[in-house]
């Protein structure tokens, strides 16, 4: 096991202190031994006839019940505004939305995409669509027109919820390339900014709609959410999630995030990505807690102020954000008090031990890393409130989750029992939030499984105490600021530029963002490499892909290394960039080999 303890810090943080609130997972072993998903399911209300609907659990149950007056969302506007939306209010508004889309002709199983900043309309739309049995597919609002059009076409989006500004900049230019898109519903229109031609004024539709709606009795295995994720090759993959996932959102909210009824919970992830959907909307609402939603972008001073002023008790954030806070300096945090805070967790990328300890120094609480991915739909492996932390480790499997380290051999897998051996992380299939397919790509889905094991594509080690340690990805996918980026999507956008003959894209290590996107391009005859063309290509990629996905750096190269079968060898580009050994180059085209 690597020596991960920063100098003079112990390699284990013991949890022997008395807890202010009794942790749900105090006796982990006993709970793991007796846990059954069917018992977790019985903790939810359910619908008649064995039906299950995420929105019924997240909002209807509380909105019509004892928590109707309890704040569901405390919304902090970028301009300083603050709104409290109770469960009762969220219930009525989401019912209005369900009625509005049904009046437009949307039907159960249709797909509705959401492209919006973190404004109340986004939360109302997601919950309202789920109530109506309409499938929700979130898009990240920093995406450019290209990733939006690609995903809406793959998903066959019939409706889109957005704002007038985002729609005008990102969807209008490509709308005629999305033939399935019939209904565009825009928030914040009216007054001086009427809805543009071909779009509806969402607020006006909501005003006219009834706030009474009977949630559709969806089957547990009926599609609820479509989350796009990236692979090494080809187009993004639409991971299909079903209503039954809510059982896992409930159980992980309990055991990984330790949510209690009085908590004020802040998940900083954007609902355009899976974390912001599973834990920035569903899990906290299912638990009936108050969730903070901040519309604004990252700002250290603002974040500390929110933690203090909103008396956040449980905070779920990401390594890049933690590293940005660390970079901003401890002096800012010293001006605030975090009396309410009792648990901090993080996900999305490796959390360095320094960051775990930084939490201890600044908040008096270590940061608890946990692991999951789009396909798992919910947290699988976690450092939890009552268990010892080994800084640098992702923690232990949660109740109901069976994890393994495996090695692939000739299409089969072997489970590795010995500790500290590197292999791929595999999970025994069968937890409720497991993805049920890649949309229209059964073959790709099947390739993720060997027998009843789901292969995650992440390389890990497990130590003698059962803690899992992240080693790296088994593929070329890039993680930048917690966002998964497929190199192929970036290469394709670059190759649309007339000057580009070929492009290869890698993730380059970055101390704050984890990785940044770097592209290597070779030019067509008649074009000359230079600063002007580099700037033009960077701008071209940014306009098409948006700032999150576009490369930050472009290098010109005469030719890209390819295998004999013609695939760009990104692994080699990366090794050369970082000055690392090139490894096995036997499949490289002969004239690309470097002299030894
Ligand atoms: P996504 O599907 O976008 O949520 O990305 C999932 C991927 O992010 C995982 O397969 C890992 O490669 C990475 N990841 C998520 N959580 C962690 C973590 N705690 N430590 C290291 N990598 C992580």
Coordinates of C-alpha atoms in Angstrom, one line a residue, residues 10-574:
X10 CA -1.2 9.2 11.2
X11 CA -2.4 6.9 8.5
X12 CA -5.7 6.3 10.3
X13 CA -8.2 8.6 11.9
X14 CA -9.9 6.8 14.8
X15 CA -13.6 7.4 15.4
X16 CA -13.9 6.8 19.1
X17 CA -15.4 10.2 20.1
X18 CA -18.9 10.4 21.3
X19 CA -21.3 11.4 18.4
X20 CA -23.6 14.4 18.7
X21 CA -26.2 12.5 16.7
X22 CA -26.3 8.7 16.8
X23 CA -24.9 7.5 13.4
X24 CA -27.2 5.2 11.5
X25 CA -24.3 3.0 10.6
X26 CA -22.8 2.8 14.1
X27 CA -22.5 -1.0 14.1
X28 CA -21.5 -1.5 10.5
X29 CA -20.8 -5.2 10.7
X30 CA -24.1 -6.1 12.3
X31 CA -26.0 -4.0 9.8
X32 CA -24.1 -5.4 6.8
X33 CA -24.7 -9.0 8.0
X34 CA -28.5 -8.6 8.2
X35 CA -29.2 -5.9 5.5
X36 CA -31.7 -6.8 2.8
X37 CA -32.7 -4.4 -0.1
X38 CA -36.3 -5.6 0.4
X39 CA -36.3 -4.3 4.0
X40 CA -35.0 -0.9 2.8
X41 CA -37.8 -0.9 0.2
X42 CA -40.3 -1.4 3.0
X43 CA -39.2 1.9 4.6
X44 CA -40.6 3.7 1.6
X45 CA -44.2 4.5 1.1
X46 CA -44.6 2.8 -2.3
X47 CA -47.7 3.1 -4.4
X48 CA -50.7 0.7 -4.7
X49 CA -50.1 -2.5 -6.6
X50 CA -46.3 -2.7 -5.9
X51 CA -45.7 0.5 -8.0
X52 CA -42.8 2.8 -7.0
X53 CA -42.2 6.4 -8.2
X54 CA -39.2 8.5 -7.2
X55 CA -41.2 11.7 -7.0
X56 CA -43.9 10.1 -4.8
X57 CA -41.1 9.2 -2.3
X58 CA -39.2 12.5 -2.6
X59 CA -42.0 15.0 -2.5
X60 CA -45.6 13.7 -2.5
X61 CA -45.3 11.7 0.7
X62 CA -43.8 14.7 2.6
X63 CA -45.8 17.4 0.8
X64 CA -49.1 15.8 1.7
X65 CA -48.0 14.6 5.1
X66 CA -46.5 15.7 8.4
X67 CA -43.6 17.5 6.8
X68 CA -45.7 19.7 4.5
X69 CA -44.5 22.9 6.2
X70 CA -40.9 21.8 6.6
X71 CA -38.5 23.6 4.3
X72 CA -37.5 21.3 1.4
X73 CA -35.3 23.8 -0.5
X74 CA -33.5 26.9 0.8
X75 CA -32.6 28.5 -2.5
X76 CA -29.8 31.1 -2.6
X77 CA -29.9 33.2 -5.8
X78 CA -26.7 34.4 -7.5
X79 CA -27.9 38.0 -7.0
X80 CA -28.3 37.6 -3.2
X81 CA -32.0 36.5 -3.1
X82 CA -33.1 33.8 -0.8
X83 CA -36.3 31.7 -1.1
X84 CA -37.6 28.9 1.1
X85 CA -39.8 26.3 -0.6
X86 CA -41.6 23.9 1.8
X87 CA -42.4 20.3 0.9
X88 CA -46.0 21.3 0.5
X89 CA -45.1 24.0 -2.0
X90 CA -42.7 21.8 -3.9
X91 CA -45.5 19.1 -4.0
X92 CA -48.0 21.6 -5.5
X93 CA -45.6 23.2 -8.0
X94 CA -44.3 19.8 -9.2
X95 CA -47.9 18.7 -9.7
X96 CA -48.6 21.8 -11.8
X97 CA -45.6 20.9 -13.9
X98 CA -46.9 17.3 -14.4
X99 CA -50.3 18.7 -15.5
X100 CA -48.7 21.2 -17.8
X101 CA -46.6 18.7 -19.7
X102 CA -49.4 16.2 -20.0
X103 CA -51.6 19.0 -21.4
X104 CA -48.9 19.5 -24.0
X105 CA -49.2 15.8 -25.0
X106 CA -46.2 14.3 -23.3
X107 CA -46.7 10.7 -22.3
X108 CA -45.3 8.2 -19.9
X109 CA -41.9 7.1 -21.1
X110 CA -41.2 10.2 -23.2
X111 CA -37.9 11.9 -22.5
X112 CA -37.6 15.4 -21.1
X113 CA -34.2 17.1 -21.0
X114 CA -33.3 19.7 -18.5
X115 CA -30.7 22.4 -19.3
X116 CA -30.8 25.0 -16.6
X117 CA -28.9 26.8 -13.9
X118 CA -29.7 25.7 -10.3
X119 CA -33.0 27.6 -10.2
X120 CA -36.2 26.4 -8.5
X121 CA -37.8 25.6 -11.9
X122 CA -35.2 22.9 -12.5
X123 CA -36.2 21.1 -9.3
X124 CA -39.9 21.5 -10.0
X125 CA -39.5 20.2 -13.5
X126 CA -37.5 17.1 -12.5
X127 CA -39.9 16.1 -9.8
X128 CA -43.0 17.0 -11.9
X129 CA -41.8 15.0 -14.9
X130 CA -41.0 11.9 -12.7
X131 CA -44.6 12.2 -11.2
X132 CA -45.9 12.0 -14.8
X133 CA -43.8 9.0 -15.6
X134 CA -41.8 11.0 -18.0
X135 CA -38.1 10.2 -18.2
X136 CA -35.7 13.0 -17.1
X137 CA -32.3 13.5 -18.7
X138 CA -30.2 16.2 -17.2
X139 CA -27.7 18.3 -19.3
X140 CA -24.9 20.3 -17.7
X141 CA -25.6 24.0 -18.3
X142 CA -21.9 24.7 -19.2
X143 CA -22.1 22.3 -22.1
X144 CA -21.9 23.9 -25.6
X145 CA -24.3 23.2 -28.4
X146 CA -22.5 20.1 -29.7
X147 CA -22.7 17.9 -26.5
X148 CA -26.3 19.1 -26.1
X149 CA -27.4 18.1 -29.6
X150 CA -25.6 14.8 -29.4
X151 CA -27.3 13.8 -26.2
X152 CA -30.7 15.0 -27.1
X153 CA -30.6 13.0 -30.3
X154 CA -29.3 9.9 -28.7
X155 CA -32.0 10.1 -26.1
X156 CA -34.8 11.1 -28.5
X157 CA -35.7 14.1 -26.4
X158 CA -39.3 15.3 -26.9
X159 CA -39.2 18.2 -24.5
X160 CA -36.7 20.5 -23.1
X161 CA -36.8 22.7 -20.0
X162 CA -34.4 25.6 -20.0
X163 CA -34.1 29.3 -19.6
X164 CA -34.4 31.9 -22.4
X165 CA -30.7 32.8 -22.2
X166 CA -29.4 29.3 -22.3
X167 CA -31.8 28.3 -25.0
X168 CA -30.8 31.2 -27.2
X169 CA -27.1 30.6 -26.9
X170 CA -26.9 26.8 -26.9
X171 CA -30.0 25.1 -28.3
X172 CA -31.5 27.6 -30.9
X173 CA -28.3 27.3 -33.1
X174 CA -28.7 23.5 -33.3
X175 CA -32.5 23.1 -32.9
X176 CA -33.1 22.0 -36.4
X177 CA -30.6 19.2 -35.9
X178 CA -32.8 17.8 -33.1
X179 CA -35.8 16.6 -35.0
X180 CA -37.5 14.8 -32.0
X181 CA -37.7 18.1 -30.0
X182 CA -41.3 19.3 -30.0
X183 CA -41.7 21.3 -26.8
X184 CA -39.4 23.9 -25.4
X185 CA -40.4 25.2 -22.0
X186 CA -38.5 28.3 -20.8
X187 CA -38.3 29.6 -17.2
X188 CA -38.0 33.3 -16.5
X189 CA -39.8 34.6 -19.6
X190 CA -42.6 37.2 -19.5
X191 CA -42.5 41.0 -19.0
X192 CA -39.6 42.3 -21.1
X193 CA -38.5 38.9 -22.3
X194 CA -41.3 37.0 -23.9
X195 CA -40.7 33.4 -24.9
X196 CA -39.1 33.2 -28.3
X197 CA -41.0 31.8 -31.3
X198 CA -41.3 28.0 -31.0
X199 CA -41.0 28.0 -27.2
X200 CA -43.5 28.1 -24.2
X201 CA -43.4 30.4 -21.3
X202 CA -43.0 27.9 -18.5
X203 CA -44.2 30.2 -15.7
X204 CA -47.4 31.0 -17.6
X205 CA -48.0 27.2 -18.2
X206 CA -47.5 26.5 -14.5
X207 CA -49.9 29.3 -13.5
X208 CA -52.6 27.9 -15.6
X209 CA -52.2 24.3 -14.5
X210 CA -53.9 22.6 -11.6
X211 CA -51.8 21.8 -8.5
X212 CA -53.6 18.5 -8.0
X213 CA -52.0 15.5 -9.7
X214 CA -52.1 11.8 -9.1
X215 CA -48.6 10.5 -9.4
X216 CA -48.3 7.8 -12.2
X217 CA -48.0 4.3 -10.7
X218 CA -44.7 3.5 -12.4
X219 CA -43.3 0.0 -12.1
X220 CA -40.1 -0.3 -10.1
X221 CA -38.2 -1.3 -13.2
X222 CA -39.6 1.5 -15.4
X223 CA -37.1 4.0 -16.8
X224 CA -37.0 7.2 -14.7
X225 CA -33.6 8.9 -15.5
X226 CA -31.3 8.9 -18.4
X227 CA -27.7 9.9 -17.5
X228 CA -25.2 10.4 -20.2
X229 CA -21.7 9.4 -19.4
X230 CA -18.5 9.2 -21.5
X231 CA -16.4 6.2 -22.7
X232 CA -13.1 6.1 -24.4
X233 CA -14.5 5.6 -27.9
X234 CA -17.7 6.5 -29.7
X235 CA -20.6 8.6 -28.6
X236 CA -21.6 9.2 -25.0
X237 CA -23.6 6.4 -23.4
X238 CA -27.1 6.9 -22.0
X239 CA -27.2 5.0 -18.7
X240 CA -30.7 3.9 -18.0
X241 CA -31.9 4.2 -14.4
X242 CA -35.3 3.1 -13.0
X243 CA -37.7 4.2 -10.3
X244 CA -36.5 1.5 -8.0
X245 CA -33.2 3.4 -7.7
X246 CA -34.9 5.4 -5.0
X247 CA -34.4 2.5 -2.6
X248 CA -30.7 2.9 -3.0
X249 CA -30.9 6.7 -2.7
X250 CA -32.8 6.2 0.5
X251 CA -30.4 3.6 2.0
X252 CA -27.2 5.5 1.0
X253 CA -28.7 8.7 2.3
X254 CA -29.0 6.8 5.6
X255 CA -25.7 5.0 5.8
X256 CA -23.3 7.0 3.7
X257 CA -24.5 10.5 4.4
X258 CA -26.1 9.8 7.7
X259 CA -29.1 12.0 7.1
X260 CA -31.4 12.7 10.0
X261 CA -34.7 14.5 9.9
X262 CA -33.4 17.8 11.2
X263 CA -30.4 18.0 8.9
X264 CA -29.6 20.9 6.7
X265 CA -27.9 19.2 3.8
X266 CA -25.8 20.9 1.1
X267 CA -24.7 18.9 -2.0
X268 CA -22.6 21.2 -4.1
X269 CA -22.8 19.1 -7.3
X270 CA -24.8 20.4 -10.2
X271 CA -27.9 18.3 -11.1
X272 CA -26.6 18.3 -14.7
X273 CA -24.4 15.4 -13.4
X274 CA -25.4 12.2 -11.6
X275 CA -24.3 13.3 -8.2
X276 CA -26.4 16.4 -8.3
X277 CA -29.4 14.3 -9.3
X278 CA -29.1 11.4 -6.9
X279 CA -27.8 13.5 -3.9
X280 CA -28.6 17.1 -4.9
X281 CA -32.3 16.2 -5.4
X282 CA -33.5 12.7 -4.7
X283 CA -31.8 11.3 -1.5
X284 CA -32.2 14.4 0.7
X285 CA -35.9 14.9 -0.3
X286 CA -36.6 11.2 0.3
X287 CA -35.2 11.8 3.8
X288 CA -37.4 14.9 4.2
X289 CA -34.4 17.1 5.2
X290 CA -33.8 20.7 4.2
X291 CA -31.5 21.0 1.3
X292 CA -29.5 24.1 0.4
X293 CA -29.3 25.0 -3.3
X294 CA -26.9 27.7 -4.4
X295 CA -27.3 29.1 -7.8
X296 CA -23.9 30.8 -7.9
X297 CA -20.7 29.4 -9.1
X298 CA -17.8 28.5 -6.7
X299 CA -16.5 31.3 -4.5
X300 CA -14.6 30.5 -1.3
X301 CA -16.0 33.4 0.8
X302 CA -19.6 32.6 -0.3
X303 CA -19.2 28.9 0.4
X304 CA -17.9 29.5 3.9
X305 CA -20.7 32.0 4.5
X306 CA -23.3 29.5 3.3
X307 CA -22.0 26.8 5.6
X308 CA -22.1 29.2 8.5
X309 CA -25.3 31.2 7.8
X310 CA -27.5 28.3 6.7
X311 CA -26.2 26.2 9.6
X312 CA -25.4 23.3 7.2
X313 CA -25.1 20.1 9.1
X314 CA -24.1 17.6 6.4
X315 CA -22.0 18.8 3.4
X316 CA -21.4 16.7 0.3
X317 CA -18.8 18.2 -2.0
X318 CA -16.0 17.3 -4.4
X319 CA -12.2 17.1 -4.3
X320 CA -11.7 19.9 -6.8
X321 CA -13.8 22.2 -4.7
X322 CA -11.9 21.2 -1.5
X323 CA -8.6 21.8 -3.3
X324 CA -9.8 25.2 -4.5
X325 CA -10.8 26.1 -0.9
X326 CA -7.3 24.9 0.3
X327 CA -5.7 27.1 -2.3
X328 CA -7.7 30.2 -1.3
X329 CA -6.0 29.9 2.1
X330 CA -7.1 29.2 5.7
X331 CA -7.4 32.9 6.5
X332 CA -10.8 33.1 4.9
X333 CA -12.2 30.2 6.8
X334 CA -11.0 31.7 10.1
X335 CA -13.5 34.4 9.8
X336 CA -16.5 32.0 9.9
X337 CA -17.9 29.5 12.4
X338 CA -19.2 26.1 11.5
X339 CA -21.1 25.2 14.7
X340 CA -23.8 23.1 13.0
X341 CA -21.5 21.1 10.7
X342 CA -21.2 17.4 11.8
X343 CA -20.3 15.5 8.7
X344 CA -18.4 16.2 5.4
X345 CA -18.2 13.8 2.5
X346 CA -16.7 14.0 -1.0
X347 CA -16.9 12.2 -4.3
X348 CA -15.9 12.2 -7.9
X349 CA -12.1 12.0 -7.9
X350 CA -9.4 10.7 -5.6
X351 CA -9.4 12.8 -2.4
X352 CA -5.8 13.3 -1.3
X353 CA -4.9 12.7 2.3
X354 CA -3.9 16.3 2.7
X355 CA -7.5 17.3 1.8
X356 CA -8.9 14.9 4.4
X357 CA -6.7 16.4 7.1
X358 CA -7.4 19.9 5.9
X359 CA -11.1 19.3 6.8
X360 CA -10.0 18.3 10.3
X361 CA -7.9 21.5 10.6
X362 CA -10.5 24.0 9.3
X363 CA -13.8 22.4 10.3
X364 CA -12.7 20.1 13.1
X365 CA -14.0 17.3 10.9
X366 CA -12.1 15.1 8.4
X367 CA -13.5 14.8 4.9
X368 CA -15.0 11.4 4.1
X369 CA -14.2 10.2 0.6
X370 CA -16.7 7.9 -1.1
X371 CA -16.9 6.2 -4.5
X372 CA -19.5 5.6 -7.1
X373 CA -20.2 6.3 -10.8
X374 CA -23.0 7.1 -13.2
X375 CA -23.7 3.4 -13.8
X376 CA -24.0 2.6 -10.1
X377 CA -26.6 5.3 -9.5
X378 CA -25.6 5.7 -5.9
X379 CA -22.8 5.5 -3.4
X380 CA -21.2 2.0 -3.2
X381 CA -18.0 2.4 -1.1
X382 CA -17.6 5.0 1.6
X383 CA -15.9 6.3 4.6
X384 CA -18.8 6.8 7.0
X385 CA -19.4 8.7 10.2
X386 CA -18.6 6.0 12.7
X387 CA -15.9 4.1 11.0
X388 CA -12.2 4.9 11.1
X389 CA -10.9 6.8 8.1
X390 CA -7.7 5.8 6.3
X391 CA -6.9 9.1 4.5
X392 CA -6.4 8.4 0.8
X393 CA -8.8 5.4 0.8
X394 CA -12.3 5.4 -0.6
X395 CA -13.5 3.4 2.4
X396 CA -15.6 0.2 2.9
X397 CA -18.5 -1.2 0.9
X398 CA -21.9 -0.1 2.1
X399 CA -24.6 -2.5 3.4
X400 CA -26.1 -4.4 0.5
X401 CA -23.0 -3.9 -1.7
X402 CA -20.6 -6.7 -2.4
X403 CA -17.3 -5.5 -3.9
X404 CA -14.4 -7.4 -5.3
X405 CA -11.0 -6.9 -6.9
X406 CA -10.8 -8.9 -10.1
X407 CA -8.4 -9.6 -12.9
X408 CA -9.5 -10.2 -16.4
X409 CA -8.1 -13.2 -18.2
X410 CA -9.3 -14.3 -21.7
X411 CA -12.8 -13.0 -21.3
X412 CA -13.2 -14.4 -17.8
X413 CA -12.5 -12.8 -14.5
X414 CA -10.7 -14.1 -11.5
X415 CA -11.5 -12.8 -8.0
X416 CA -8.4 -11.7 -6.2
X417 CA -8.5 -12.6 -2.5
X418 CA -5.1 -11.5 -1.4
X419 CA -4.9 -7.9 0.0
X420 CA -3.0 -5.1 -1.6
X421 CA -3.1 -6.6 -5.1
X422 CA -4.1 -4.3 -8.0
X423 CA -7.2 -5.2 -10.1
X424 CA -10.4 -3.9 -11.4
X425 CA -13.2 -3.0 -9.1
X426 CA -16.3 -5.3 -9.6
X427 CA -19.6 -5.2 -7.8
X428 CA -22.1 -8.1 -7.5
X429 CA -25.1 -7.0 -9.6
X430 CA -28.5 -6.5 -8.0
X431 CA -28.5 -3.3 -6.0
X432 CA -31.6 -1.2 -6.9
X433 CA -29.8 1.8 -8.5
X434 CA -27.8 -0.2 -10.8
X435 CA -28.1 1.0 -14.4
X436 CA -30.3 -1.3 -16.5
X437 CA -28.8 -0.6 -19.9
X438 CA -27.1 1.8 -22.2
X439 CA -29.8 3.2 -24.3
X440 CA -29.9 1.5 -27.7
X441 CA -26.6 -0.3 -27.0
X442 CA -27.2 -3.7 -25.5
X443 CA -23.9 -5.0 -26.6
X444 CA -22.0 -2.4 -24.8
X445 CA -24.1 -3.0 -21.7
X446 CA -23.4 -6.8 -21.8
X447 CA -19.7 -6.2 -22.1
X448 CA -19.8 -4.5 -18.6
X449 CA -20.7 -7.8 -16.9
X450 CA -19.0 -11.2 -16.5
X451 CA -21.4 -13.7 -14.8
X452 CA -23.2 -11.6 -12.1
X453 CA -20.3 -9.2 -11.7
X454 CA -20.4 -5.6 -13.0
X455 CA -17.0 -4.4 -14.0
X456 CA -16.5 -0.8 -13.2
X457 CA -13.5 0.1 -15.3
X458 CA -11.7 1.5 -12.2
X459 CA -8.4 0.0 -11.0
X460 CA -8.2 -0.4 -7.2
X461 CA -6.5 -2.3 -4.3
X462 CA -8.2 -3.6 -1.2
X463 CA -6.1 -3.7 2.0
X464 CA -6.1 -6.3 4.7
X465 CA -8.9 -4.4 6.6
X466 CA -11.2 -4.3 3.6
X467 CA -10.6 -0.6 2.7
X468 CA -10.6 0.2 -1.0
X469 CA -7.9 2.4 -2.6
X470 CA -8.3 4.0 -6.0
X471 CA -5.4 3.3 -8.4
X472 CA -6.6 4.8 -11.7
X473 CA -9.0 4.3 -14.6
X474 CA -8.6 1.3 -16.9
X475 CA -9.5 3.4 -19.9
X476 CA -8.6 6.8 -21.4
X477 CA -11.6 8.8 -20.0
X478 CA -10.6 12.1 -18.5
X479 CA -11.8 13.4 -15.1
X480 CA -11.6 17.2 -14.9
X481 CA -13.0 19.1 -11.9
X482 CA -15.0 15.9 -11.2
X483 CA -16.6 15.8 -14.7
X484 CA -16.1 12.8 -16.9
X485 CA -15.0 13.7 -20.4
X486 CA -14.8 11.4 -23.3
X487 CA -11.7 12.1 -25.5
X488 CA -13.5 11.0 -28.6
X489 CA -16.1 13.8 -28.2
X490 CA -13.4 16.4 -28.0
X491 CA -11.4 14.9 -30.9
X492 CA -14.5 14.9 -33.1
X493 CA -15.2 18.6 -32.4
X494 CA -11.6 19.5 -33.2
X495 CA -11.7 17.5 -36.4
X496 CA -14.7 19.6 -37.6
X497 CA -12.3 22.5 -38.0
X498 CA -11.1 22.7 -41.6
X499 CA -7.4 23.0 -40.5
X500 CA -7.4 19.7 -38.5
X501 CA -6.3 16.4 -40.1
X502 CA -6.4 14.4 -36.9
X503 CA -6.6 14.9 -33.1
X504 CA -5.7 13.0 -30.0
X505 CA -6.9 14.1 -26.6
X506 CA -5.5 13.2 -23.1
X507 CA -6.1 14.1 -19.5
X508 CA -3.0 16.0 -18.1
X509 CA -2.6 15.9 -14.3
X510 CA -3.4 19.1 -12.6
X511 CA -3.0 19.9 -8.9
X512 CA -6.4 21.5 -8.5
X513 CA -8.7 20.1 -11.2
X514 CA -7.4 16.5 -11.1
X515 CA -6.8 16.6 -14.8
X516 CA -7.1 19.1 -17.6
X517 CA -8.0 18.3 -21.2
X518 CA -5.0 18.6 -23.6
X519 CA -5.2 18.0 -27.3
X520 CA -2.6 17.1 -29.9
X521 CA -3.5 18.0 -33.5
X522 CA -1.9 17.5 -36.9
X523 CA -2.8 19.9 -39.6
X524 CA -4.0 19.5 -43.2
X525 CA -1.7 20.6 -46.0
X526 CA -1.8 24.4 -46.5
X527 CA -2.2 25.2 -42.8
X528 CA 0.7 26.4 -40.7
X529 CA 1.0 25.7 -37.0
X530 CA 1.3 28.9 -34.9
X531 CA -0.1 30.9 -32.1
X532 CA -2.9 32.4 -34.1
X533 CA -4.2 29.0 -35.3
X534 CA -3.9 27.6 -31.8
X535 CA -6.1 30.3 -30.4
X536 CA -8.6 29.8 -33.2
X537 CA -8.8 26.1 -32.4
X538 CA -9.2 26.7 -28.7
X539 CA -12.0 29.1 -29.4
X540 CA -13.6 26.7 -31.9
X541 CA -13.6 23.9 -29.3
X542 CA -14.9 26.1 -26.6
X543 CA -17.8 27.4 -28.7
X544 CA -18.8 23.9 -29.7
X545 CA -18.2 22.0 -26.5
X546 CA -18.5 24.5 -23.7
X547 CA -15.7 25.5 -21.2
X548 CA -15.9 22.3 -19.2
X549 CA -15.2 19.9 -22.0
X550 CA -13.0 22.0 -24.4
X551 CA -9.2 21.5 -24.2
X552 CA -7.2 24.0 -22.2
X553 CA -4.1 23.3 -24.2
X554 CA -3.4 22.3 -27.8
X555 CA 0.0 21.2 -29.2
X556 CA 0.7 20.8 -32.9
X557 CA 2.4 17.6 -34.0
X558 CA 3.3 16.3 -37.5
X559 CA 1.6 13.0 -36.9
X560 CA -0.2 11.2 -34.1
X561 CA 0.9 7.8 -32.9
X562 CA -1.5 5.1 -34.1
X563 CA -1.8 1.4 -33.7
X564 CA -1.5 -0.7 -36.9
X565 CA -5.2 -0.9 -36.9
X566 CA -5.4 2.9 -37.0
X567 CA -6.5 3.8 -33.4
X568 CA -4.8 6.8 -31.9
X569 CA -2.6 5.7 -29.0
X570 CA -3.6 8.2 -26.3
X571 CA -1.7 6.2 -23.7
X572 CA 1.5 6.9 -25.6
X573 CA 0.6 10.6 -26.1
X574 CA 0.2 10.8 -22.4

